[in-house]
Short mmCIF file of C-alpha atoms in Angstrom, two decimals:
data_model
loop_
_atom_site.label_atom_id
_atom_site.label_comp_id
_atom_site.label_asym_id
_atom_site.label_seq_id
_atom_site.Cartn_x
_atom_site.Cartn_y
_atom_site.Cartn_z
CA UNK A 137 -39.34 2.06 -13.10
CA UNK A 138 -41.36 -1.04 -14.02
CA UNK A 139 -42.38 -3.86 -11.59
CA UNK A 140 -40.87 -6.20 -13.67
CA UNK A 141 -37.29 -4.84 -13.43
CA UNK A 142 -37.97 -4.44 -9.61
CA UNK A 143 -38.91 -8.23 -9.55
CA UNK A 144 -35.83 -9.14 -11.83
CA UNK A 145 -33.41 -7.23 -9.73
CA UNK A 146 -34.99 -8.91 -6.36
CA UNK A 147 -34.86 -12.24 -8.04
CA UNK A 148 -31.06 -11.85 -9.03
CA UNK A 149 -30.05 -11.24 -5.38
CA UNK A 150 -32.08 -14.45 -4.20
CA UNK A 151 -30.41 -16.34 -7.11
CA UNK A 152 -27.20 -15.19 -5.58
CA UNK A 153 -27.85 -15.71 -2.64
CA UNK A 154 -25.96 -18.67 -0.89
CA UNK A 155 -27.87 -18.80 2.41
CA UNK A 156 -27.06 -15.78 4.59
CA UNK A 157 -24.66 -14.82 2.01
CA UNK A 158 -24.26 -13.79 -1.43
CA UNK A 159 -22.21 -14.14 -4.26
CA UNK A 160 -21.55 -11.05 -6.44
CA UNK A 161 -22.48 -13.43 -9.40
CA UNK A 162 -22.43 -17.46 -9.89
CA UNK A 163 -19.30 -18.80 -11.03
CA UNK A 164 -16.95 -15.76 -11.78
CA UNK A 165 -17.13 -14.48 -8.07
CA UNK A 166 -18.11 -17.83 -6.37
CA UNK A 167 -17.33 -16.49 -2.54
CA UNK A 168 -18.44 -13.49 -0.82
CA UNK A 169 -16.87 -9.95 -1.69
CA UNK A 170 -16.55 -6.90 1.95
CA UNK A 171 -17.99 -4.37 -0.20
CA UNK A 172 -20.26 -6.32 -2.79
CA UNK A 173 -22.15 -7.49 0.50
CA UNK A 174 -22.30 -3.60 1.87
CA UNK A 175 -24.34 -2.86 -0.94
CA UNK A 176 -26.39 -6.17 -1.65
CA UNK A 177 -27.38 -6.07 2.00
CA UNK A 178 -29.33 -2.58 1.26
CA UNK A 179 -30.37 -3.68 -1.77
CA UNK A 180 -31.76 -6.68 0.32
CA UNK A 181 -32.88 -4.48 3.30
CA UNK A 182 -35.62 -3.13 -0.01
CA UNK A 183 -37.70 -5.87 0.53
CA UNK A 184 -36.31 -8.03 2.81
CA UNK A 185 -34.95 -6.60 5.79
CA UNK A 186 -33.86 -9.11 7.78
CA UNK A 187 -31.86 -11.11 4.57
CA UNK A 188 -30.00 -7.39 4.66
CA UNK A 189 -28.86 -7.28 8.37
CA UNK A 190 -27.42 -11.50 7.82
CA UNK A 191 -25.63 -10.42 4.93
CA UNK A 192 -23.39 -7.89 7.20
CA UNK A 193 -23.62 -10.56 9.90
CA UNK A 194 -22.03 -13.19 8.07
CA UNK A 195 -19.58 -11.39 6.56
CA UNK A 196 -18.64 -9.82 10.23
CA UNK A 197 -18.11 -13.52 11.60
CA UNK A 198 -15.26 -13.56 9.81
CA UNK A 199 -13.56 -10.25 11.23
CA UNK A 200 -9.86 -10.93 12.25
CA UNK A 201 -9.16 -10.25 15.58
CA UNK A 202 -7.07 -7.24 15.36
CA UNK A 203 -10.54 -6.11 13.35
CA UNK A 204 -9.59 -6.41 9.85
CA UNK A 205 -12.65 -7.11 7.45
CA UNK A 206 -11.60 -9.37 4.77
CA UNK A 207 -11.80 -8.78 0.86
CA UNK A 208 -13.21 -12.22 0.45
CA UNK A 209 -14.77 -15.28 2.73
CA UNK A 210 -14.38 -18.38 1.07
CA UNK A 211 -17.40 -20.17 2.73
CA UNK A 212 -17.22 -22.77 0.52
CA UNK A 213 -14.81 -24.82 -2.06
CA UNK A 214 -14.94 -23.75 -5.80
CA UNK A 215 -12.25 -23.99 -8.52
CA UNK A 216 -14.21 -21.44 -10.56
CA UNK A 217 -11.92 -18.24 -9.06
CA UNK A 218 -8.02 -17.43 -8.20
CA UNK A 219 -6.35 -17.24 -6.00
CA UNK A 220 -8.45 -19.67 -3.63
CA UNK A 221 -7.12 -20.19 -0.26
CA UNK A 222 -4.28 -22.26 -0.90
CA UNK A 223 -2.27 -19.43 -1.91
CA UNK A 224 -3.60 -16.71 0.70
CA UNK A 225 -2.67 -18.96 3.54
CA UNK A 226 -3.99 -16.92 6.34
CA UNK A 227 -4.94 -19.88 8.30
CA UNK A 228 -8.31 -18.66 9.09
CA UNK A 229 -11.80 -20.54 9.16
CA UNK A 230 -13.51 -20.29 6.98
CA UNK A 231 -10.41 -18.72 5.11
CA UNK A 232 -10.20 -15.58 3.93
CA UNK A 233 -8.29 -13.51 2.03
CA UNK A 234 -5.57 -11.31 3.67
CA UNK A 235 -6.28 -8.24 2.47
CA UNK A 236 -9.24 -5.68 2.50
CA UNK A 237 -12.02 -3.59 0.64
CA UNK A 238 -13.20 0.34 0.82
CA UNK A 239 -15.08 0.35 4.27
CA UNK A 240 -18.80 0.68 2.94
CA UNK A 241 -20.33 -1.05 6.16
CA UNK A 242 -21.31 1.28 8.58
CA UNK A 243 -23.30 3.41 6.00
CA UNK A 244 -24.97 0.14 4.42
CA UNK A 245 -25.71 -0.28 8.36
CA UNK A 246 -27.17 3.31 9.07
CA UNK A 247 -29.25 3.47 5.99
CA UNK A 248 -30.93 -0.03 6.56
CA UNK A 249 -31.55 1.07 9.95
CA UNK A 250 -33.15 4.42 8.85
CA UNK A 251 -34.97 3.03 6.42
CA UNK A 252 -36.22 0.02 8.55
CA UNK A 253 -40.25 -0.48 9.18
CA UNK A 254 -39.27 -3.24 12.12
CA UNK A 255 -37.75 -0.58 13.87
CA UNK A 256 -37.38 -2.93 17.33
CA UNK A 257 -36.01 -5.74 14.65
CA UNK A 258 -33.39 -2.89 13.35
CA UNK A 259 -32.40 -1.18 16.68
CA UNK A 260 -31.70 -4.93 17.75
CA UNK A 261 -29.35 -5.96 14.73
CA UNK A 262 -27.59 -2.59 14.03
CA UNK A 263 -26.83 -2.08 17.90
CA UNK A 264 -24.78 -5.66 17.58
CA UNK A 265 -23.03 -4.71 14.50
CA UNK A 266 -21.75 -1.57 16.12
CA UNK A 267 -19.02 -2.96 17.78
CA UNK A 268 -17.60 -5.02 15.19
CA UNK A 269 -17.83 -1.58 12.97
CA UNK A 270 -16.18 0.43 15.45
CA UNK A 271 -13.37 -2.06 15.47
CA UNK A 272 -12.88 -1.95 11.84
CA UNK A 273 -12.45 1.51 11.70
CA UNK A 274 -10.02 1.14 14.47
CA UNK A 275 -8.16 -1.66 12.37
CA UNK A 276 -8.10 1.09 9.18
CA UNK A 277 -6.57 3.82 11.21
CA UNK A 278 -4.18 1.72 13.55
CA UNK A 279 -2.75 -0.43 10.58
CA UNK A 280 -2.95 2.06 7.74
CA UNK A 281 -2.19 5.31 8.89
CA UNK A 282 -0.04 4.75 12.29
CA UNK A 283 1.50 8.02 11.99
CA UNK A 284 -1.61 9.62 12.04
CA UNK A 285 -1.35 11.85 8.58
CA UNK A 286 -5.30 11.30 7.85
CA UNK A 287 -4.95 9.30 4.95
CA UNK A 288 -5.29 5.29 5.38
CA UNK A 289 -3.01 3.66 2.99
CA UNK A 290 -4.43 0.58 0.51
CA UNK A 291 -1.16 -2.19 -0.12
CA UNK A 292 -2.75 -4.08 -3.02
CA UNK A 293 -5.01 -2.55 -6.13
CA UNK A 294 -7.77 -4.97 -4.84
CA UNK A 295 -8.22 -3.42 -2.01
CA UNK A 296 -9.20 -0.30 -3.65
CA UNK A 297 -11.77 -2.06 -5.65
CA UNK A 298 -10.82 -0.91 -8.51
CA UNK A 299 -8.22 -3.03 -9.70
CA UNK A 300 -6.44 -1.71 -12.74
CA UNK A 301 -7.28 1.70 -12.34
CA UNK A 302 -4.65 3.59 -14.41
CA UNK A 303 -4.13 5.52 -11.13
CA UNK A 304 -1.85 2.34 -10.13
CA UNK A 305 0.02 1.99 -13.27
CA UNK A 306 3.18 3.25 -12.02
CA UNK A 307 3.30 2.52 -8.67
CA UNK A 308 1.92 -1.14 -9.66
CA UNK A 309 5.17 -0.89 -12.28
CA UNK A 310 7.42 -1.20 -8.69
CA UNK A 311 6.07 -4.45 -7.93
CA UNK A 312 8.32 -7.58 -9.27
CA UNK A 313 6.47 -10.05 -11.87
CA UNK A 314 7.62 -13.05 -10.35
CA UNK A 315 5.43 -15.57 -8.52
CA UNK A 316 5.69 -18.81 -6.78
CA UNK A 317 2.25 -19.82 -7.35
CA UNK A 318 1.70 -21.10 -10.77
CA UNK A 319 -1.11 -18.45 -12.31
CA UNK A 320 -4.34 -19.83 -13.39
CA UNK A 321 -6.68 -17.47 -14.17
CA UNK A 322 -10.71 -18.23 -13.90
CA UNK A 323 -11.91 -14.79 -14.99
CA UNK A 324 -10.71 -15.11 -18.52
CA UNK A 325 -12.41 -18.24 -18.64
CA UNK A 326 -15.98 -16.26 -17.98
CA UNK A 327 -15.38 -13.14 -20.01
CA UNK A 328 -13.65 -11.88 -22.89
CA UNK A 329 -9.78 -11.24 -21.78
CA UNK A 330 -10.05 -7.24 -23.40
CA UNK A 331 -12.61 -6.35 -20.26
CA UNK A 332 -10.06 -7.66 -17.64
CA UNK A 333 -6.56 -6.81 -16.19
CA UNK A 334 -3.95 -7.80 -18.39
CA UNK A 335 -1.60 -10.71 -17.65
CA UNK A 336 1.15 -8.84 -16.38
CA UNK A 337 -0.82 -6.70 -13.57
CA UNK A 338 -2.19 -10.41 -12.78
CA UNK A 339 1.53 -11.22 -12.16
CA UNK A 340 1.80 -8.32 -9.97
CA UNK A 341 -1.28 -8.72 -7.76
CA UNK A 342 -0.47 -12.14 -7.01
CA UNK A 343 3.43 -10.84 -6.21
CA UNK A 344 1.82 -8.88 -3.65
CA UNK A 345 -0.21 -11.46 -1.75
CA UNK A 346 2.94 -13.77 -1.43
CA UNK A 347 4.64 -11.03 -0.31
CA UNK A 348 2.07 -10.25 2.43
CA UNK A 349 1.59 -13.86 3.00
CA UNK A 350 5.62 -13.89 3.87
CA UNK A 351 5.01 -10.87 6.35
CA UNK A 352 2.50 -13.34 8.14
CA UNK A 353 -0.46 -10.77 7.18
CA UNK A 354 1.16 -8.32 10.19
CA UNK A 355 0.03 -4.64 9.38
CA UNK A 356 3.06 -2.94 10.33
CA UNK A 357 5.87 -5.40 8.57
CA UNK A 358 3.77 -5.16 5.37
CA UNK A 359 4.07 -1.75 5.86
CA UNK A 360 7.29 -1.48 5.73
CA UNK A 361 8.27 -4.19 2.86
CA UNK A 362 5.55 -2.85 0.50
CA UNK A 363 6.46 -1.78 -3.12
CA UNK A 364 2.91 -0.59 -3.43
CA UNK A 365 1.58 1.85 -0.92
CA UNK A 366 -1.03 4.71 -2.34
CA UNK A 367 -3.49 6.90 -0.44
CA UNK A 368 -6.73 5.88 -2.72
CA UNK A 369 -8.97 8.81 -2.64
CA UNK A 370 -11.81 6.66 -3.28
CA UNK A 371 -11.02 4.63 -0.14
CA UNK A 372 -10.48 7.67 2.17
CA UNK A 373 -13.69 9.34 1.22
CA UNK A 374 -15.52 6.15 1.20
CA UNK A 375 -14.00 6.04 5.23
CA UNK A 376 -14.90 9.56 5.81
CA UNK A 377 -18.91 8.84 5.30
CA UNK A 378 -18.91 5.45 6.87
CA UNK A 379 -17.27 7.35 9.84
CA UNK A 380 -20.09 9.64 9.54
CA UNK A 381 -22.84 6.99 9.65
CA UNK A 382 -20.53 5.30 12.62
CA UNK A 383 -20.58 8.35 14.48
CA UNK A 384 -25.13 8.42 14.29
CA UNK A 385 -24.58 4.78 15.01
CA UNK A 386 -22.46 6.16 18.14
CA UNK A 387 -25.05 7.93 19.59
CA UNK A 388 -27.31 5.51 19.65
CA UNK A 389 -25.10 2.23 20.60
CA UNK A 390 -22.01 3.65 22.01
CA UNK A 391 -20.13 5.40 25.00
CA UNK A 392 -19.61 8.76 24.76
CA UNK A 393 -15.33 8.31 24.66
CA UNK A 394 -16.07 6.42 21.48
CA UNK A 395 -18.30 9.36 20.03
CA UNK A 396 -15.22 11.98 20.89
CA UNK A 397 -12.81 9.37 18.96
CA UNK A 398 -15.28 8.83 15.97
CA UNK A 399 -14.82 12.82 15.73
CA UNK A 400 -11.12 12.89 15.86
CA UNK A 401 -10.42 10.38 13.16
CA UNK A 402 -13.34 12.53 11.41
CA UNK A 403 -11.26 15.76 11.25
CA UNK A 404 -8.07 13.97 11.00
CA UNK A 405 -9.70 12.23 7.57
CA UNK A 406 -11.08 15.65 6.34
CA UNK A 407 -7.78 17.28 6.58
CA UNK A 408 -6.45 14.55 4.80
CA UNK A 409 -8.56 14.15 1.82
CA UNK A 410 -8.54 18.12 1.66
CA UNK A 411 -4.72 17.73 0.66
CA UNK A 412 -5.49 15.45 -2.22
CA UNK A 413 -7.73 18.33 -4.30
CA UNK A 414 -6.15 18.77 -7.28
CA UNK A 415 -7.62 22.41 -8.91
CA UNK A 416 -6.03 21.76 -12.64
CA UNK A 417 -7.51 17.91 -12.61
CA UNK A 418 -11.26 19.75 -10.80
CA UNK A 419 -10.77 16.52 -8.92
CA UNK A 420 -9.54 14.73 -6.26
CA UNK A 421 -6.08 12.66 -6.63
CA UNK A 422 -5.09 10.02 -5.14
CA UNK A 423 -1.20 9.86 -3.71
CA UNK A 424 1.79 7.50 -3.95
CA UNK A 425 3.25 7.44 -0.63
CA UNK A 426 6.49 5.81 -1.90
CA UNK A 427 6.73 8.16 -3.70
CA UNK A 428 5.55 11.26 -2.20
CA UNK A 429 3.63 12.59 -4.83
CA UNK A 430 0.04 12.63 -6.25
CA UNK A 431 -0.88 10.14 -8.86
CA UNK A 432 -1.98 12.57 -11.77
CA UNK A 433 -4.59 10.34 -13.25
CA UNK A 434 -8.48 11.88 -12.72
CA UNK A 435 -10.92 8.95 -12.47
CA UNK A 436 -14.20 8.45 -11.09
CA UNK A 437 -12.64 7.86 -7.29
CA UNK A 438 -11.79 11.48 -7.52
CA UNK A 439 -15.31 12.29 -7.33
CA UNK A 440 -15.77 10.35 -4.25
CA UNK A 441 -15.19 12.84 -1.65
CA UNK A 442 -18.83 14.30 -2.51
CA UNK A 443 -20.03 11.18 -1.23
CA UNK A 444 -18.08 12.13 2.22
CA UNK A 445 -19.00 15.01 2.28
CA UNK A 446 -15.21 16.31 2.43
CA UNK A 447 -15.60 19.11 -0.73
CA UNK A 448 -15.97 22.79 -0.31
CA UNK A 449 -18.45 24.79 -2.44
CA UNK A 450 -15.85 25.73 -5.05
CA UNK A 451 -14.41 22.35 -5.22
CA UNK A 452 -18.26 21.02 -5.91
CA UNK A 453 -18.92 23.28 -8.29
CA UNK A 454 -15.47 22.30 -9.95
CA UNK A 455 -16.80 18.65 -9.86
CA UNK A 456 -19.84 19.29 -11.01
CA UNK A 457 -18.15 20.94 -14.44
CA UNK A 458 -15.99 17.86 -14.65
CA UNK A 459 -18.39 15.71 -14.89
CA UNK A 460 -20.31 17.52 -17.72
CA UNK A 461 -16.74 17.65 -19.56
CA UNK A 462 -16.64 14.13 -19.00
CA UNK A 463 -20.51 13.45 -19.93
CA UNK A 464 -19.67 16.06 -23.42
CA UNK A 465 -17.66 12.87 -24.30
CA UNK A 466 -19.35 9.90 -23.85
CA UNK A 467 -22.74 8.99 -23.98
CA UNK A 468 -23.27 7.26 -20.34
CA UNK A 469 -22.13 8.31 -17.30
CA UNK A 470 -19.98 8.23 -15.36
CA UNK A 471 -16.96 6.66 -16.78
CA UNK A 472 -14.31 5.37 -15.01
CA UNK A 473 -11.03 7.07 -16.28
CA UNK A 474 -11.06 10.73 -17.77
CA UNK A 475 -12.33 10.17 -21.38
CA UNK A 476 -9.74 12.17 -22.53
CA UNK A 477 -7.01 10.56 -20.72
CA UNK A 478 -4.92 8.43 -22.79
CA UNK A 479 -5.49 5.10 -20.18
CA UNK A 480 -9.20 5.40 -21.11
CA UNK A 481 -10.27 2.01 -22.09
CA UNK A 482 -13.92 2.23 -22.21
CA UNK A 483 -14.37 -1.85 -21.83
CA UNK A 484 -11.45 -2.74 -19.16
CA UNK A 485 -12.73 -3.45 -16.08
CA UNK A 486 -11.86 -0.17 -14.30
CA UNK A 487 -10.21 1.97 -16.46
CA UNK A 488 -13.21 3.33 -18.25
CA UNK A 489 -16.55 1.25 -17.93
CA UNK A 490 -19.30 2.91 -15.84
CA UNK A 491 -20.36 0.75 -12.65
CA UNK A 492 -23.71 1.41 -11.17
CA UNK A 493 -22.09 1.54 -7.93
CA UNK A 494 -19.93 4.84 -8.13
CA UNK A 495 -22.60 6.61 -9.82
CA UNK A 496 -24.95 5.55 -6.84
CA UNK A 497 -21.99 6.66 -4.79
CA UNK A 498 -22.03 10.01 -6.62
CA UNK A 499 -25.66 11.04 -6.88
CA UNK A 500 -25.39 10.53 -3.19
CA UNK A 501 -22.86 12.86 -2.78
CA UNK A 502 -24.21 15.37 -5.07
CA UNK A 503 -27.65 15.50 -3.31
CA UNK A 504 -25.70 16.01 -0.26
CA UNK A 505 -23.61 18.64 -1.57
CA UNK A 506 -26.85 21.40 -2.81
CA UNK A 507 -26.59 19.50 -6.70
CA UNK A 508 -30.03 17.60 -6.77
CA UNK A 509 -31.07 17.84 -10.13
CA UNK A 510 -27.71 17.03 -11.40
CA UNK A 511 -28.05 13.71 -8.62
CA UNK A 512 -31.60 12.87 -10.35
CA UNK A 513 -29.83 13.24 -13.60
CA UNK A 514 -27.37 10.63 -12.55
CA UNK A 515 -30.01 8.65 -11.31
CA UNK A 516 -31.89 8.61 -14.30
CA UNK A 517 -29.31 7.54 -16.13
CA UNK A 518 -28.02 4.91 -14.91
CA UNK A 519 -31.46 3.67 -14.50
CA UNK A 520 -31.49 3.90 -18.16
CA UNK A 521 -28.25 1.90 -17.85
CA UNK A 522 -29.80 -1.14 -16.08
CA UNK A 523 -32.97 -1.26 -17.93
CA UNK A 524 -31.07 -1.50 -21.30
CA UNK A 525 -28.01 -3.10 -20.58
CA UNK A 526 -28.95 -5.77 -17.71
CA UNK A 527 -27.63 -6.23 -14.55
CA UNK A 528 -24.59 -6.11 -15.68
CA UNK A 529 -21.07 -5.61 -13.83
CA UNK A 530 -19.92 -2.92 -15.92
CA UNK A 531 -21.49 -0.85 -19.28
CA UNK A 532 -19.09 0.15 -22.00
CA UNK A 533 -19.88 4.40 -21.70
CA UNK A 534 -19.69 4.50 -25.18
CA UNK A 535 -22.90 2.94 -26.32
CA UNK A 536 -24.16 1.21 -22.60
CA UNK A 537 -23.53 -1.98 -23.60
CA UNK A 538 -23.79 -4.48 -20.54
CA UNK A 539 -19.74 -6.12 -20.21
CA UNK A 540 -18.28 -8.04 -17.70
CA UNK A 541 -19.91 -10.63 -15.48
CA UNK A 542 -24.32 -10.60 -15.89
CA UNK A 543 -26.71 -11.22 -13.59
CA UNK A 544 -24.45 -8.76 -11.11
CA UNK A 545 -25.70 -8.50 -7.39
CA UNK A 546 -24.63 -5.09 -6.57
CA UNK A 547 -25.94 -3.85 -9.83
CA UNK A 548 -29.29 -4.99 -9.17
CA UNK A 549 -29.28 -3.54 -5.70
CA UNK A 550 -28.42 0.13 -7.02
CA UNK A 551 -31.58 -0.58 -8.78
CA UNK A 552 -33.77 -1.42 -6.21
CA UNK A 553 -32.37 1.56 -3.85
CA UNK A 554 -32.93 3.94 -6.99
CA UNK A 555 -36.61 2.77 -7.08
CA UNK A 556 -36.39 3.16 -2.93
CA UNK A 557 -35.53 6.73 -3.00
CA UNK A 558 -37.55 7.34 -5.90
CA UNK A 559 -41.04 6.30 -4.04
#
């Protein structure tokens, strides 16, 4: 990898960067994004360490008090993005969205402390994140899965982070069209409307956060008034590792009780996600819990339990020839839907574009899981991605063709830990 893509990456975070927080990317995303900071803040912690630990630390300021870590902070005013504040109405300051993102923390946490050369600096920063970590994880399993099943349940698309996923087509279908707020969408403003949910689902996200905003944001009567509910594979597995990378954090910051819990909702999460395998899709589903059955669409979430470390040798071997079905028909992986799925679009948003971030995610996973040359593979290639395409937010897996927003944080921070694990 060249120095000057290293320097270009580095230089797109600062540009970004807002002063202890950053943007995903100026004017499309003008606030700061849960799991867009979780992987800018390693992606910081490259060359910067300390810029990596205030990124969590800013965004952890913000933590409700029953532990919830927003979606979004809006730090400051912008009329570049909706919904702003006005129509989340959560009453908190700074405000914040309502809602939440996959629970990437406490593994951006862990591997900056690894990884850390000030290891006094580290010890000091990671031990005082711990127990705002802890308490998220408490927040995901008290509000999301009271019952204890060991799957947390998402209640909006965007907290999946991938936010027109064909996996939500038909339980997104349940939710009413109608609005109070009067829709005006930013995004379309920015980039071309055919790489971006379509009106309607628009209609339906923003149903949703009235809803929500009507329950007064309480977990348990959104709940229960809900037309969307799902078990999002790609959230549980994403849950699993960071309780993982908790529990290491555990032994070093914590009390023993909180070690023993950390283990419970460990095995209670692994028996979960071990119900969602799905041998005829050779991957993981994810589950409508209105209505009580899995969601038969195979997307790149499915391959997320690798990177928690929740798939047995057969169903990693499985994986593994999925994803050379799925390479067999495009040329970049890893795309977002099944290429042979009839939802594939290979330039909306999430149902088909390749983001740098799941393959990162994968590779992981795969390394983990006794598949390293395949994990270099996917390294390589989306490498390849990046150096050709830009720092884009998505690539079109057709041709790699940067789409979406440019200058994308989290895109060049998968670069610079690619070039980290590479040295």
């Amino acid at each position: 990898m060249t120095g000057d893509m290293i320097a270009r990456a580095q230089a797109v975070l600062r540009s970004n960067d807002r002063g202890g927080y950053t943007v995903p990317t100026d004017r499309l995303y003008p606030f700061q994004w849960n799991w867009d900071s979780g992987f800018v803040a390693m992606g910081f912690s490259t060359f910067d360490e300390g810029r990596g630990f205030a990124e969590i630390e800013t965004l952890l300021r913000c933590q409700w008090p029953d532990g919830l870590v927003p979606q979004i902070v809006f730090h400051a005013p912008s009329d570049d993005y909706f919904p702003g504040p006005e129509v989340w109405g959560t009453g908190r300051l700074p405000p914040t969205s309502g809602i939440t993102q996959p629970p990437i923390l406490a593994t951006a946490v862990r591997r900056m402390l690894d990884h850390a050369t000030d290891r006094t600096a580290a010890e000091a920063r990671a031990g005082a994140l711990y127990p705002s970590l802890h308490a998220s994880h408490r927040w995901w399993h008290a509000a999301r899965d009271p019952a204890a099943t060991g799957l947390v349940a998402t209640l909006h698309p965007w907290e999946t982070g991938m936010d027109n996923s064909p996996a939500w087509d038909a339980a997104l279908a349940r939710v009413p069209t109608a609005t109070r707020a009067a829709i005006r969408r930013r995004d379309t403003a920015h980039i071309d409307a055919g790489m971006r949910p379509r009106g309607a689902e628009y209609q339906r996200f923003i149903h949703l956060v009235e809803l929500y905003r009507d329950c007064g944001w309480q977990p348990a009567a959104m709940l229960a008034r809900t037309p969307f509910r799902v078990a999002d594979v790609g959230t549980n597995a994403i849950l699993l590792r960071a309780e993982r990378d908790l529990a290491a954090l555990a032994a070093r910051f914590g009390r023993p009780a909180e070690t023993a819990e950390i283990a419970a909702r460990i095995a209670r999460l692994e028996r979960g996600l071990a119900r969602l395998w799905s041998p005829a899709h050779g991957v993981f589903l994810s589950r409508d819990l209105i209505a009580g059955a899995p969601i038969a669409v195979a997307t790149s979430a499915g391959l997320l339990p690798l990177f928690g470390q929740a798939a047995t040798p057969a169903q990693v071997a499985a994986m593994v020839a999925t994803l050379h079905r799925w390479e067999s028909m495009v040329a970049h992986p890893v795309p977002s839907t099944a290429p042979d799925d009839l939802r594939f679009e290979p330039q909306r948003y999430w149902r088909g574009p390749v983001w740098a971030i799941v393959n990162w995610m994968i590779a992981e996973g795969l390394a983990a899981s006794g598949e390293p040359a395949l994990a270099a593979s996917l390294h390589a290639a989306t490498r390849a991605l990046i150096a050709a395409g830009g720092f884009s937010e998505y690539f079109d897996p057709r041709d790699g063709a940067g789409i979406g927003g440019g200058t994308f944080s989290w895109t060049a921070a998968i670069l610079l830990l690619l070039d980290a694990g590479a040295r």
